[in-house]
Amino acid sequence: MQLSRVQRCSVALAAACVALAGCGGGSGDKPAYVEPTGPAVETLDIEAGNLWFKPDDIQAPAGILAIDLKNTESGYHTFVIRGVPLFELEVTGDGDTDVSKVELSPKKYEFYCNVPGHAEAGMKGTLTVTR
Ligand SMILES: [Cu+2]
């Protein structure tokens, strides 16, 4: 039947749209993160594994920080900082890396992986930014 085929098709298209928007690929309605311009005062190298970050207790100076995330295991993980909207790194399989800059003022921040269940299972840490 012609009509039901069309209906099925639009359901599939809607699902594809949701999947694309969920990836944060850049063309969704979500506003994009804007990296601060200028050199980083320090680069933080952080490893992600299956339900952990290493190190998970980090000290850094205030200013623009480059965060360099490397996935050393197999899962899909993200790195977000509570209170820093839109900033998000994501790594897929083994060896994938993602890097971005973020400007932080002195404060103790909590970072975590926002894949459901990961932070609760221990995939989180603290980033203490000092003057
Ligand atoms: Cu994760």
XYZ file of N, CA and C in Angstrom, residues 3-99:
291
model
N 0.498 4.473 0.771
C 0.538 5.414 1.905
C 1.426 4.885 3.045
N 1.252 3.625 3.375
C 2.012 3.115 4.515
C 3.509 3.080 4.210
N 3.842 2.905 2.940
C 5.260 2.908 2.600
C 5.859 4.304 2.836
N 5.082 5.318 2.446
C 5.533 6.694 2.662
C 5.673 6.957 4.164
N 4.724 6.486 4.928
C 4.766 6.709 6.375
C 5.994 6.034 6.994
N 6.229 4.813 6.559
C 7.399 4.102 7.071
C 8.672 4.874 6.761
N 8.694 5.419 5.548
C 9.878 6.150 5.104
C 10.117 7.379 5.980
N 9.038 8.128 6.295
C 9.273 9.331 7.088
C 9.650 8.982 8.520
N 9.182 7.862 9.014
C 9.602 7.422 10.353
C 11.103 7.155 10.334
N 11.564 6.485 9.288
C 12.991 6.188 9.168
C 13.803 7.471 9.067
N 13.303 8.436 8.303
C 14.019 9.705 8.162
C 14.087 10.442 9.495
N 12.994 10.448 10.225
C 12.978 11.122 11.521
C 13.987 10.476 12.463
N 14.045 9.149 12.438
C 15.000 8.440 13.289
C 16.429 8.795 12.906
N 16.690 8.915 11.607
C 18.031 9.278 11.147
C 18.388 10.679 11.619
N 17.435 11.587 11.590
C 17.680 12.959 12.047
C 18.036 12.985 13.520
N 17.292 12.236 14.314
C 17.557 12.172 15.750
C 18.962 11.619 15.985
N 19.311 10.575 15.243
C 20.625 9.959 15.408
C 21.732 10.954 15.059
N 21.523 11.712 13.992
C 22.544 12.682 13.580
C 22.690 13.787 14.613
N 21.557 14.307 15.092
C 21.602 15.391 16.072
C 22.285 14.906 17.345
N 22.064 13.644 17.690
C 22.651 13.087 18.904
C 24.158 12.983 18.852
N 24.709 12.961 17.660
C 26.159 12.843 17.509
C 26.866 14.159 17.778
N 26.146 15.262 17.766
C 26.797 16.557 17.915
C 27.705 16.833 16.748
N 27.319 16.407 15.582
C 28.137 16.528 14.378
C 28.322 17.941 13.890
N 27.590 18.878 14.427
C 27.825 20.260 14.046
C 26.673 20.885 13.287
N 25.855 20.083 12.607
C 24.799 20.688 11.800
C 23.442 20.607 12.491
N 23.392 20.160 13.728
C 22.131 20.054 14.449
C 21.664 21.410 14.948
N 20.618 21.416 15.773
C 20.140 22.701 16.297
C 20.878 23.110 17.561
N 21.699 22.211 18.062
C 22.491 22.493 19.253
C 23.543 23.554 18.903
N 23.688 24.634 19.709
C 24.743 25.603 19.409
C 26.116 24.960 19.566
N 27.024 25.334 18.713
C 28.348 24.712 18.739
C 29.236 25.367 19.794
N 30.133 24.584 20.339
C 31.121 25.108 21.276
C 32.124 25.977 20.516
N 32.464 27.108 21.080
C 33.461 27.980 20.448
C 34.736 27.942 21.286
N 35.795 27.461 20.673
C 37.086 27.363 21.370
C 37.660 28.752 21.608
N 38.294 28.987 22.760
C 38.968 30.276 22.955
C 40.147 30.395 21.988
N 40.398 31.609 21.541
C 41.527 31.796 20.632
C 42.771 32.106 21.469
N 43.923 31.895 20.913
C 45.152 32.161 21.644
C 45.781 30.874 22.119
N 47.053 30.968 22.501
C 47.786 29.772 22.910
C 47.337 29.251 24.274
N 47.461 27.964 24.453
C 47.129 27.366 25.739
C 48.286 27.589 26.708
N 47.970 27.849 27.970
C 49.025 27.993 28.976
C 49.554 26.619 29.380
N 48.732 25.588 29.181
C 49.172 24.238 29.507
C 48.308 23.222 28.750
N 48.931 22.105 28.392
C 48.178 21.015 27.768
C 48.014 19.900 28.786
N 46.797 19.458 28.961
C 46.525 18.358 29.888
C 46.312 17.092 29.075
N 47.180 16.120 29.262
C 47.042 14.839 28.580
C 46.264 13.889 29.475
N 45.134 13.479 28.999
C 44.272 12.607 29.810
C 43.941 11.342 29.024
N 44.065 10.217 29.690
C 43.710 8.943 29.062
C 42.318 8.530 29.512
N 41.549 8.011 28.553
C 40.238 7.449 28.878
C 40.307 5.953 28.644
N 39.698 5.214 29.563
C 39.609 3.768 29.395
C 38.188 3.358 29.683
N 37.979 2.072 29.825
C 36.614 1.629 30.093
C 36.270 1.880 31.554
N 35.662 3.044 31.723
C 35.126 3.539 32.985
C 36.164 4.139 33.931
N 37.196 4.719 33.353
C 38.137 5.494 34.172
C 38.797 6.585 33.317
N 39.306 7.595 34.019
C 40.177 8.600 33.416
C 41.485 8.545 34.183
N 42.581 8.802 33.494
C 43.887 8.853 34.151
C 44.643 10.056 33.611
N 45.090 10.993 34.434
C 44.817 11.044 35.874
C 43.375 11.486 36.137
N 42.933 11.291 37.363
C 41.574 11.722 37.686
C 41.565 12.816 38.750
N 42.762 13.303 39.078
C 42.878 14.415 40.023
C 43.953 15.329 39.461
N 43.513 16.400 38.816
C 44.412 17.218 38.003
C 44.485 18.640 38.544
N 45.697 19.183 38.544
C 45.893 20.588 38.918
C 46.317 21.331 37.650
N 45.820 22.548 37.473
C 46.214 23.323 36.301
C 46.141 24.806 36.623
N 46.930 25.606 35.905
C 46.856 27.053 36.097
C 45.625 27.613 35.386
N 45.170 28.782 35.832
C 44.019 29.417 35.185
C 44.404 29.910 33.795
N 43.429 30.013 32.952
C 43.660 30.505 31.593
C 43.184 29.486 30.573
N 43.760 29.583 29.389
C 43.355 28.668 28.320
C 44.124 27.355 28.457
N 43.384 26.280 28.594
C 43.988 24.949 28.722
C 43.618 24.127 27.493
N 44.592 23.388 26.974
C 44.296 22.431 25.905
C 44.092 21.090 26.577
N 42.986 20.454 26.298
C 42.728 19.142 26.879
C 42.812 18.109 25.776
N 43.764 17.206 25.952
C 44.097 16.213 24.936
C 43.680 14.840 25.475
N 42.602 14.332 24.924
C 42.033 13.080 25.424
C 42.400 11.936 24.487
N 42.877 10.847 25.064
C 43.233 9.680 24.258
C 42.530 8.447 24.810
N 41.856 7.736 23.928
C 41.176 6.515 24.355
C 42.139 5.344 24.259
N 42.419 4.699 25.393
C 43.368 3.584 25.374
C 42.655 2.238 25.408
N 41.317 2.273 25.504
C 40.578 1.011 25.461
C 39.510 1.095 24.366
N 38.463 0.305 24.494
C 37.585 0.107 23.339
C 36.291 0.912 23.301
N 35.883 1.486 24.419
C 34.547 2.072 24.461
C 34.436 3.439 23.822
N 33.205 3.928 23.750
C 32.932 5.301 23.325
C 32.820 6.137 24.588
N 33.600 7.195 24.660
C 33.593 8.026 25.859
C 33.626 9.505 25.512
N 33.167 10.299 26.463
C 33.223 11.743 26.293
C 33.952 12.342 27.492
N 34.276 13.608 27.377
C 34.890 14.334 28.491
C 34.174 15.676 28.557
N 33.417 15.866 29.622
C 32.735 17.140 29.803
C 33.083 17.670 31.189
N 32.947 18.984 31.346
C 33.266 19.618 32.622
C 31.994 20.256 33.149
N 31.617 19.867 34.361
C 30.398 20.427 34.945
C 30.543 21.938 35.054
N 29.533 22.661 34.587
C 29.555 24.118 34.655
C 30.194 24.786 33.456
N 30.638 24.001 32.497
C 31.219 24.562 31.265
C 30.350 24.101 30.096
N 29.319 24.880 29.774
C 28.364 24.437 28.770
C 28.999 24.223 27.394
N 28.546 23.204 26.722
C 28.893 22.875 25.334
C 30.275 22.256 25.136
N 31.185 22.445 26.085
C 32.514 21.848 25.923
C 32.388 20.335 26.035
N 32.855 19.637 25.019
C 32.770 18.175 25.056
C 33.787 17.563 24.097
N 34.579 16.665 24.627
C 35.470 15.875 23.778
C 34.839 14.508 23.637
N 35.066 13.859 22.510
C 34.568 12.488 22.397
C 35.556 11.616 21.656
N 35.705 10.401 22.162
C 36.615 9.431 21.550
C 35.879 8.114 21.348
N 36.141 7.513 20.202
C 35.496 6.237 19.923
C 36.467 5.103 20.253
N 36.844 4.303 19.281
C 37.613 3.094 19.586
C 39.022 3.330 20.086
N 39.715 2.265 20.248
C 41.083 2.245 20.762
C 41.989 3.190 19.979
N 42.633 4.074 20.697
C 43.605 4.965 20.076
C 43.052 6.276 19.566
N 41.733 6.422 19.582
C 41.146 7.662 19.093
C 41.508 8.809 20.043
N 41.717 9.989 19.457
C 42.042 11.142 20.285
C 41.133 12.310 19.919
N 40.984 13.241 20.844
C 40.241 14.463 20.589
C 40.889 15.531 21.456
N 40.994 16.717 20.907
C 41.625 17.797 21.656
C 40.837 19.076 21.439
